[in-house]
Amino acid sequence: MTERKTPMLDELEKGPWPSFVTDLKRAAEKNDSVKDLIAQLEQSYEEKKGHWKHGGIVGVRGYGAGVIGRYSDEPEKYPNIAEFHTLRINSPAGWFYDTKTLRNVCDMWEEHGSGLLNLHGTTGDIILLGTKTNELQPTFDAFSDAGFDLGGSGSGLRSPSACCGPARCEWACYDTLDVCDNLTHEYQDEMHRPMWPYKFKFKFSGCPNDCVASIARSDLSVIGTWRDTLRINQEEIKNYANSGMDIQGRVCEKCPTKALTFNSETKELFVKAEDCTRCMHCINVLPKAVRPGKEKGATLMIGGKSTILRSAFLSWVIVPFMPLEAPYTELKDLIARIWEWWDEHGKTRERIGELIYRLGMGNFLRAVDLPPVPQMVKEPRANPYIFWQADEVIKADEATK
Amino acid sequence: MAEDLRERILSYLNGVSKAKTRDIADALGEKKKDVDKIVRDLGNEDIIEFLYLGTSYVRIKGKED
Ligand code: HEM
Ligand code: HEM
Ligand code: SF4
Ligand code: SF4
């Protein structure tokens, strides 16, 4: 292979930050497909045009998801990336590995593919970038023998993902890792054999800090919360105040619902429980003094997604509070009803949030048998999603006759 | 019954280049859930394959348009 010049890519190595170009060049020393990848990318930059072809059929036996087929549209010029498919590997809940496992992942991927990989981005999966069609099954077999499975892709369930939760974080209001693992096993078919209108994602955050950004990145966001009132340790509040923390300015005035009052004489902090929206702000600023309540569970929200048929949506509340204890029967029953309605009424490529937008929150709630609650109001003093039904209005009419 | 549905699904798929399981269920007047189950088995038996063209379809393995 002759070395090709890549002036535009080289430019990207000049800043003070680490560059993916440097990484690619290093990988290219070991792998010819990366050489062609770099050359084709340079051409794309020159022409301001992508050179990847999508689609077709690639996969491993029995699976309809987890492999994303890609081909160069100039295979004669770039023979080593004529086929350059991506595999998604389902990652462990909370993304914990030991070093031996990570080395093994790298070794397997250098043997079977380009050696390029991406950990835990938007999908949550391990993304293996670039291999040939005839390497797909051997790659899958190797990862499978090492205890890994493919993740989701296409019109099915995507690999669920969770924040590190109770493993490392004291704010976790439920066991994100266990729910994620439990549901991943429960819904193997939904993940591996895509049969829906379009994709569906769960993401589990242990508290409203929402470290996996489930509100924006998942169709069903499960976000830990507490039902009672947050707990305040007045001794620690005094310590914060004495060490110069501006509790009035940094905590009380930043509370979105003004639920907090600080007595600067006695150096005590008080919360009006019914006003607190459980946003975590005061806890994040005063972690030693304030913590979540005792009665813990999760808020379920629906419809988060990026743009496709409609603009990007953040998910919105459907269940303000659900206790989450294994085996998560209440959650699974609700999921079953949600999927059934969506699968029945959704158009091709329509996400659940878009379907609710099209048919109305009221219809959705009646179909999945959830009561309307004040937490569903779109925004204060704005139009709620809940309207009177025709039969209810007729009854009222008759009453006035 | 399931045997019969399996045959009908296969003959439907033999007549088209590709389909979503929703289309199969609607065309055969069956519940999507029942169709999904059989299509899943056909996938495991390597008789059908999945393809992704903006959304996922199934087709008889190797069948061209
Ligand atoms: C043939 C080449 C490639 C194909 C077919 C491909 C395809 C994809 C697909 C399908 C996704 C998932 C998007 C989603 O979740 O909706 C993705 C994500 C991503 N790709 Fe690529 N990609 C390719 C090359 C590359 C290269 C060369 C890089 C960087 C050097 C890259 C970086 C990424 C990153 C960082 C993500 C995000 C991963 C994640 O968030 O999970 N890709 N790619
Ligand atoms: C000043 C410029 C930039 C800023 C401040 C910035 C900031 C960020 C931040 C905050 C994230 C989220 C990281 C996380 O949640 O863990 C992110 C993700 C990402 N950024 Fe940037 N970014 C910049 C430029 C770029 C550029 C130039 C590229 C591509 C050439 C890029 C590609 C990406 C990708 C692919 C991700 C997703 C990574 C993943 O999901 O694994 N960013 N960026
Ligand atoms: S979302 Fe909450 S519980 Fe999960 S890691 Fe972040 S702060 Fe901790
Ligand atoms: S959690 Fe948020 S809303 Fe509740 S008291 Fe603290 S800052 Fe205010």
XYZ file of C-alpha atoms and ligand atoms in Angstrom:
568
model
C 0.000 0.000 0.000
C 1.331 3.415 -0.905
C 1.101 6.092 1.765
C -1.446 8.696 0.821
C -1.167 12.335 1.829
C -3.784 13.571 4.297
C -3.205 17.315 4.777
C -6.728 18.052 6.027
C -6.713 15.296 8.608
C -3.195 16.258 9.686
C -4.517 19.705 10.464
C -6.809 18.155 13.101
C -3.808 16.883 15.040
C -2.416 20.360 15.661
C -4.565 21.535 18.574
C -3.738 20.936 22.234
C -6.367 18.202 22.591
C -5.992 14.517 21.781
C -7.013 13.855 18.193
C -8.858 10.890 16.746
C -6.574 11.302 13.711
C -3.554 10.439 15.835
C -5.419 7.402 17.127
C -6.373 6.332 13.626
C -2.796 6.692 12.399
C -1.562 4.559 15.252
C -4.199 1.917 14.497
C -3.265 2.045 10.802
C 0.220 0.766 11.622
C -1.360 -2.557 12.476
C -4.341 -2.680 10.170
C -4.750 -1.964 6.473
C -8.450 -1.216 6.678
C -7.658 1.756 8.896
C -5.218 3.025 6.255
C -7.999 2.993 3.698
C -10.397 4.508 6.230
C -8.061 7.471 6.715
C -7.631 7.917 2.965
C -11.344 7.771 2.281
C -12.037 10.211 5.127
C -9.553 12.677 3.650
C -11.363 12.363 0.325
C -14.674 13.006 2.105
C -13.250 16.139 3.663
C -12.003 17.367 0.279
C -15.278 16.685 -1.475
C -17.535 17.481 1.507
C -19.304 14.231 0.780
C -19.631 10.924 2.651
C -18.467 7.746 0.976
C -20.244 5.103 3.015
C -23.091 3.023 1.660
C -25.604 1.728 4.186
C -27.845 -1.223 4.549
C -28.194 -4.573 2.901
C -28.214 -7.714 4.935
C -25.482 -8.415 7.374
C -25.866 -10.245 10.609
C -25.132 -13.353 12.537
C -27.214 -16.485 12.664
C -30.566 -16.058 14.392
C -30.055 -12.348 15.070
C -31.779 -9.493 13.309
C -29.937 -6.767 15.171
C -26.549 -5.782 16.505
C -24.696 -5.547 13.201
C -24.788 -2.424 11.042
C -23.742 -3.020 7.466
C -21.453 -0.509 5.772
C -19.643 -0.523 2.445
C -17.329 1.960 0.767
C -18.833 3.431 -2.395
C -15.377 3.313 -4.003
C -14.300 -0.258 -3.290
C -11.719 -0.352 -6.109
C -9.905 2.601 -4.640
C -10.281 1.420 -1.025
C -10.391 -2.397 -1.179
C -9.681 -2.859 2.534
C -12.868 -1.071 3.504
C -15.040 -2.412 0.691
C -16.889 -3.998 3.626
C -16.585 -2.186 6.956
C -19.407 -3.308 9.223
C -20.041 -2.158 12.773
C -20.970 -4.527 15.606
C -22.716 -3.497 18.794
C -21.795 -5.430 21.903
C -24.145 -5.181 24.872
C -22.190 -3.713 27.758
C -22.545 -4.679 31.428
C -24.971 -2.601 33.523
C -23.183 0.485 34.794
C -20.224 -0.242 32.477
C -17.992 -2.056 34.938
C -15.139 -4.204 33.655
C -11.944 -5.630 34.988
C -8.743 -4.952 33.048
C -8.470 -8.570 31.909
C -11.859 -8.346 30.214
C -10.956 -5.099 28.501
C -7.688 -6.574 27.210
C -9.596 -9.559 25.933
C -12.086 -7.272 24.133
C -9.176 -5.506 22.427
C -7.409 -8.741 21.499
C -10.537 -10.278 20.013
C -11.275 -7.150 18.030
C -7.724 -6.783 16.712
C -7.905 -10.378 15.562
C -11.265 -10.055 13.809
C -11.674 -6.398 12.890
C -10.104 -2.994 12.484
C -9.098 -2.596 16.120
C -11.095 0.648 16.306
C -13.748 0.774 18.963
C -15.893 3.227 20.837
C -17.126 2.692 24.373
C -20.522 3.626 25.713
C -21.585 6.596 23.681
C -25.163 7.351 22.740
C -26.143 3.723 22.374
C -24.453 2.621 25.591
C -22.974 -0.350 23.752
C -19.376 -1.192 22.973
C -19.160 -0.207 19.306
C -16.741 -2.266 17.239
C -15.985 -0.209 14.145
C -15.263 -2.039 10.954
C -14.978 -5.637 9.865
C -15.648 -7.768 6.788
C -18.771 -9.810 6.180
C -17.039 -13.156 6.590
C -15.608 -12.048 9.950
C -19.011 -11.263 11.474
C -19.870 -14.763 12.637
C -16.338 -15.523 13.950
C -16.323 -12.177 15.820
C -19.702 -12.915 17.322
C -18.597 -16.418 18.322
C -15.451 -15.098 20.001
C -17.328 -12.435 21.979
C -20.077 -14.888 22.767
C -17.600 -17.399 24.183
C -16.171 -14.596 26.320
C -19.626 -13.957 27.798
C -20.728 -11.023 25.654
C -23.831 -10.718 23.508
C -24.793 -8.372 20.685
C -26.703 -5.210 21.503
C -29.802 -3.852 19.810
C -30.151 -2.044 16.493
C -32.844 -1.538 13.881
C -36.526 -1.437 14.777
C -36.291 -3.167 18.104
C -35.301 -2.616 21.698
C -31.876 -1.039 22.097
C -29.543 -2.269 24.810
C -30.864 -0.800 28.050
C -28.315 1.239 29.985
C -27.987 2.486 33.522
C -25.952 4.916 35.592
C -23.485 3.349 38.033
C -26.226 3.680 40.655
C -25.803 2.116 44.087
C -22.466 0.579 43.088
C -20.712 3.907 43.384
C -23.242 6.602 44.115
C -24.986 7.406 47.365
C -27.852 9.210 45.619
C -29.246 6.137 43.901
C -32.914 5.778 44.824
C -33.213 2.281 43.364
C -30.893 -0.408 42.049
C -30.327 0.825 38.489
C -27.882 -1.990 37.749
C -30.273 -4.735 38.748
C -33.228 -3.309 36.806
C -31.057 -2.835 33.725
C -29.704 -6.368 33.912
C -33.116 -7.867 34.679
C -34.883 -6.142 31.777
C -32.041 -6.867 29.362
C -32.477 -10.577 30.029
C -36.263 -10.402 30.033
C -36.450 -8.734 26.623
C -33.900 -10.693 24.593
C -36.332 -11.263 21.743
C -37.390 -7.638 21.576
C -33.719 -6.682 21.339
C -32.350 -9.260 18.932
C -35.280 -9.696 16.533
C -36.520 -6.225 15.581
C -40.239 -6.338 14.764
C -41.535 -2.922 15.783
C -42.413 0.307 13.966
C -39.047 1.678 15.061
C -36.539 1.688 17.912
C -37.291 1.791 21.635
C -34.866 2.693 24.410
C -34.831 2.427 28.197
C -32.317 4.244 30.293
C -32.100 4.034 34.064
C -30.848 6.865 36.246
C -30.761 6.425 39.981
C -31.744 10.004 40.774
C -32.820 13.261 39.085
C -29.210 14.153 38.287
C -29.916 11.740 35.425
C -26.327 10.790 34.646
C -27.338 8.659 31.626
C -29.469 11.551 30.312
C -32.455 9.241 30.119
C -34.914 12.122 29.839
C -33.478 13.082 26.457
C -32.170 9.798 25.154
C -34.768 7.175 25.951
C -38.363 6.415 25.063
C -39.001 5.208 28.595
C -36.955 7.144 31.157
C -36.735 5.634 34.609
C -35.416 8.230 37.040
C -34.994 7.569 40.747
C -36.789 9.819 43.222
C -38.283 9.829 46.702
C -41.860 10.291 47.811
C -41.393 11.745 51.311
C -39.269 14.772 52.138
C -35.552 15.307 51.792
C -33.493 14.848 54.931
C -31.487 17.739 56.382
C -28.671 17.389 58.895
C -28.613 20.744 60.722
C -25.144 20.153 62.231
C -23.666 19.839 58.743
C -25.619 22.903 57.580
C -23.895 24.875 60.353
C -20.516 23.527 59.240
C -21.173 24.634 55.660
C -22.323 28.089 56.844
C -19.310 28.477 59.147
C -16.930 27.532 56.372
C -18.259 30.460 54.304
C -20.797 28.769 52.024
C -23.428 31.256 50.844
C -26.426 29.031 51.579
C -29.017 31.740 50.932
C -27.531 32.714 47.557
C -26.225 29.418 46.239
C -28.899 27.080 47.540
C -32.167 28.778 48.569
C -32.269 31.292 45.730
C -31.386 28.642 43.156
C -34.102 26.253 44.325
C -36.471 26.227 41.331
C -39.593 26.165 43.487
C -38.317 28.310 46.366
C -39.012 25.454 48.738
C -36.048 26.270 50.988
C -35.563 28.856 53.716
C -32.344 29.545 55.555
C -32.259 31.122 58.978
C -28.976 33.009 59.028
C -29.226 33.561 62.812
C -29.538 29.925 63.817
C -27.857 28.646 60.620
C -30.660 26.192 59.978
C -32.159 25.155 56.660
C -35.830 24.257 56.247
C -37.714 22.695 53.362
C -41.385 23.005 52.568
C -41.850 19.419 51.465
C -44.933 19.963 49.293
C -43.100 22.595 47.215
C -39.957 20.567 46.555
C -39.811 19.138 43.015
C -36.867 16.883 43.926
C -34.449 18.448 41.466
C -31.301 17.508 43.467
C -29.878 21.040 43.393
C -29.625 21.531 47.172
C -28.276 18.004 47.588
C -25.592 18.574 44.970
C -24.425 21.778 46.624
C -24.650 20.526 50.206
C -24.001 16.787 49.863
C -22.950 16.336 53.474
C -26.048 18.004 54.870
C -28.940 17.189 52.566
C -29.985 13.844 51.120
C -32.989 12.177 49.509
C -35.927 11.013 51.603
C -36.387 7.471 52.825
C -39.290 6.311 50.690
C -37.529 5.668 47.410
C -38.575 4.607 43.937
C -38.661 6.074 40.461
C -40.521 8.445 38.204
C -41.411 6.960 34.796
C -41.395 9.257 31.812
C -42.214 8.575 28.196
C -41.315 9.781 24.726
C -37.744 11.119 24.760
C -36.066 10.980 21.346
C -34.032 12.826 18.783
C -35.468 14.222 15.570
C -36.885 11.928 12.910
C -40.548 12.429 12.096
C -40.813 15.324 14.523
C -38.422 17.507 16.490
C -36.414 16.262 19.459
C -38.571 15.528 22.523
C -37.753 15.283 26.192
C -39.756 12.538 27.863
C -42.732 13.503 30.006
C -44.129 12.080 33.231
C -46.541 9.166 33.128
C -46.011 7.705 36.600
C -44.823 10.196 39.225
C -43.757 7.477 41.639
C -43.342 3.726 41.399
C -41.448 1.660 43.960
C -38.920 -0.480 42.083
C -38.271 -3.834 43.697
C -37.290 -7.079 41.938
C -38.895 -8.782 40.035
C -40.280 -5.427 38.786
C -43.687 -6.854 37.894
C -45.529 -3.534 37.974
C -42.975 -1.958 35.640
C -43.024 -4.904 33.235
C -46.826 -4.983 33.117
C -46.872 -1.321 32.170
C -44.154 -1.823 29.539
C -46.211 -4.625 27.976
C -49.246 -2.347 27.663
C -47.175 0.509 26.248
C -45.540 -1.688 23.605
C -48.828 -3.253 22.601
C -50.447 0.134 21.977
C -47.455 1.484 20.085
C -47.029 -1.658 18.002
C -50.745 -1.582 17.162
C -51.003 2.104 16.207
C -47.489 3.268 15.331
C -46.617 4.045 11.725
C -43.340 2.880 10.277
C -40.487 4.850 11.882
C -42.772 6.489 14.415
C -41.393 6.563 17.971
C -43.753 6.235 20.920
C -43.389 9.943 21.747
C -44.450 10.879 18.223
C -47.400 8.521 18.353
C -48.556 10.077 21.639
C -48.123 13.494 20.078
C -50.236 12.445 17.084
C -53.016 10.629 18.945
C -52.929 12.551 22.196
C -51.799 11.868 25.743
C -55.391 11.219 26.797
C -55.736 8.358 24.313
C -52.422 6.933 25.369
C -53.289 7.027 29.065
C -56.657 5.359 28.518
C -55.054 2.668 26.350
C -52.390 1.790 28.888
C -54.735 2.255 31.818
C -52.906 5.008 33.690
C -54.736 7.753 35.591
C -54.118 11.371 34.576
C -52.256 13.184 37.350
C -51.171 16.791 37.925
C -47.527 15.919 37.206
C -48.480 15.426 33.539
C -49.427 19.042 33.002
C -47.190 20.320 30.250
C -46.131 23.451 32.095
C -47.697 25.557 34.855
C -50.884 27.358 33.768
C -50.613 25.876 30.274
C -52.841 23.496 28.451
C -52.838 20.084 30.122
C -52.865 16.976 27.962
C -56.079 15.802 29.555
C -59.407 16.794 28.070
C -63.010 15.890 28.746
C -64.215 12.921 26.774
C -67.230 13.227 24.488
C -69.420 11.038 26.673
C -68.556 13.079 29.734
C -69.533 16.277 27.945
C -72.874 14.847 26.814
C -73.671 13.890 30.385
C -73.011 17.467 31.454
C -75.242 18.762 28.652
C -78.075 16.583 29.727
C -77.667 17.673 33.316
C -78.457 21.263 32.361
C -81.627 20.411 30.414
C -53.052 -24.012 13.749
C -49.511 -22.708 14.270
C -48.332 -25.109 11.573
C -50.895 -23.638 9.222
C -49.950 -20.050 10.065
C -46.295 -20.861 9.522
C -47.069 -22.131 6.031
C -49.170 -19.072 5.256
C -46.414 -16.737 6.477
C -43.862 -18.538 4.326
C -46.067 -18.402 1.275
C -46.746 -14.695 1.869
C -43.014 -13.995 2.187
C -42.327 -16.025 -0.947
C -44.653 -13.706 -2.825
C -43.027 -10.429 -1.741
C -39.473 -9.093 -1.742
C -39.628 -8.077 1.914
C -42.189 -7.221 4.599
C -42.585 -5.888 8.104
C -44.262 -8.399 10.427
C -47.062 -5.844 10.801
C -47.750 -6.159 7.027
C -47.748 -9.945 7.250
C -50.176 -9.898 10.176
C -52.500 -7.452 8.416
C -52.380 -9.359 5.121
C -53.175 -12.665 6.794
C -55.703 -11.209 9.220
C -53.755 -12.589 12.183
C -52.556 -11.143 15.477
C -49.134 -9.510 15.126
C -47.979 -11.233 18.301
C -48.582 -14.678 16.781
C -46.839 -13.715 13.563
C -43.857 -12.283 15.475
C -43.432 -15.548 17.330
C -43.310 -17.647 14.183
C -41.078 -15.148 12.367
C -38.689 -15.326 15.321
C -38.528 -19.102 14.999
C -37.982 -18.822 11.261
C -35.077 -16.487 12.006
C -33.529 -18.944 14.416
C -33.924 -21.712 11.843
C -32.080 -19.515 9.322
C -35.068 -19.584 6.932
C -35.693 -15.850 6.991
C -33.314 -12.952 7.479
C -33.686 -9.393 8.713
C -32.758 -6.359 6.680
C -32.618 -2.761 7.701
C -33.659 -0.060 5.247
C -34.647 2.810 7.508
C -36.697 0.306 9.476
C -36.396 -3.463 9.902
C -37.925 -5.908 7.442
C -37.817 -9.678 7.096
C -37.505 -11.708 3.937
C -36.866 -15.265 2.871
C -33.146 -15.824 3.217
C -31.249 -14.894 0.061
C -34.388 -13.873 -1.825
C -33.695 -11.057 -4.278
C -36.253 -8.528 -5.490
C -18.124 2.402 8.081
C -17.932 3.254 9.007
C -18.924 3.600 10.059
C -20.202 3.259 10.215
C -21.011 2.405 9.342
C -20.694 3.850 11.412
C -21.972 3.691 11.868
C -22.401 4.160 13.065
C -23.687 3.954 13.606
C -24.796 3.204 12.937
C -23.714 4.539 14.801
C -24.858 4.536 15.766
C -25.707 5.744 15.719
C -26.892 5.584 16.644
O -26.750 5.088 17.763
O -28.002 5.941 16.246
C -22.441 5.127 15.020
C -22.060 5.781 16.120
C -20.823 6.310 16.312
N -19.797 6.359 15.399
Fe -19.800 5.539 13.650
N -19.705 4.552 11.946
C -18.595 4.415 11.168
C -17.374 4.934 11.307
C -17.028 5.684 12.381
C -15.726 6.246 12.566
C -14.559 6.083 11.620
C -15.763 6.903 13.735
C -14.684 7.690 14.454
C -13.433 7.694 14.091
C -17.109 6.749 14.285
C -17.543 7.251 15.461
C -18.762 6.994 15.999
C -19.110 7.369 17.327
C -18.227 8.084 18.310
C -20.419 6.939 17.507
C -21.229 7.098 18.723
C -21.251 5.766 19.335
C -22.246 5.728 20.399
O -22.669 6.804 20.791
O -22.589 4.661 20.834
N -17.829 6.006 13.415
N -21.657 4.893 13.943
C -15.392 22.950 21.484
C -15.827 21.882 20.867
C -16.543 20.743 21.522
C -17.091 20.629 22.735
C -17.182 21.659 23.840
C -17.636 19.295 22.834
C -18.280 18.817 23.927
C -18.807 17.569 24.013
C -19.449 17.032 25.169
C -19.664 17.774 26.473
C -19.821 15.762 24.875
C -20.544 14.804 25.784
C -19.542 13.976 26.468
C -20.233 13.066 27.413
O -21.443 13.219 27.677
O -19.569 12.171 27.919
C -19.414 15.486 23.544
C -19.627 14.304 22.915
C -19.191 14.054 21.637
N -18.496 14.878 20.833
Fe -17.954 16.762 21.244
N -17.400 18.650 21.687
C -16.727 19.487 20.850
C -16.279 19.212 19.597
C -16.468 18.031 18.963
C -15.976 17.734 17.649
C -15.185 18.713 16.773
C -16.337 16.456 17.378
C -16.085 15.615 16.164
C -15.151 15.835 15.280
C -17.047 15.955 18.498
C -17.570 14.705 18.579
C -18.245 14.245 19.655
C -18.802 12.912 19.721
C -18.755 11.848 18.631
C -19.400 12.803 20.958
C -20.128 11.621 21.483
C -19.153 10.764 22.134
C -19.849 9.543 22.595
O -21.084 9.577 22.690
O -19.153 8.586 22.842
N -17.104 16.931 19.447
N -18.795 16.582 23.046
S -28.030 9.568 38.189
Fe -27.981 9.975 40.361
S -27.701 7.914 41.235
Fe -27.080 7.757 39.092
S -24.880 8.144 39.147
Fe -25.918 10.102 38.710
S -26.060 11.081 40.716
Fe -25.695 8.907 41.084
S -34.352 19.260 45.674
Fe -34.510 21.025 44.321
S -36.654 21.625 44.487
Fe -36.223 20.339 46.240
S -35.634 21.760 47.851
Fe -33.749 21.073 46.870
S -33.325 22.635 45.347
Fe -35.471 22.884 45.931
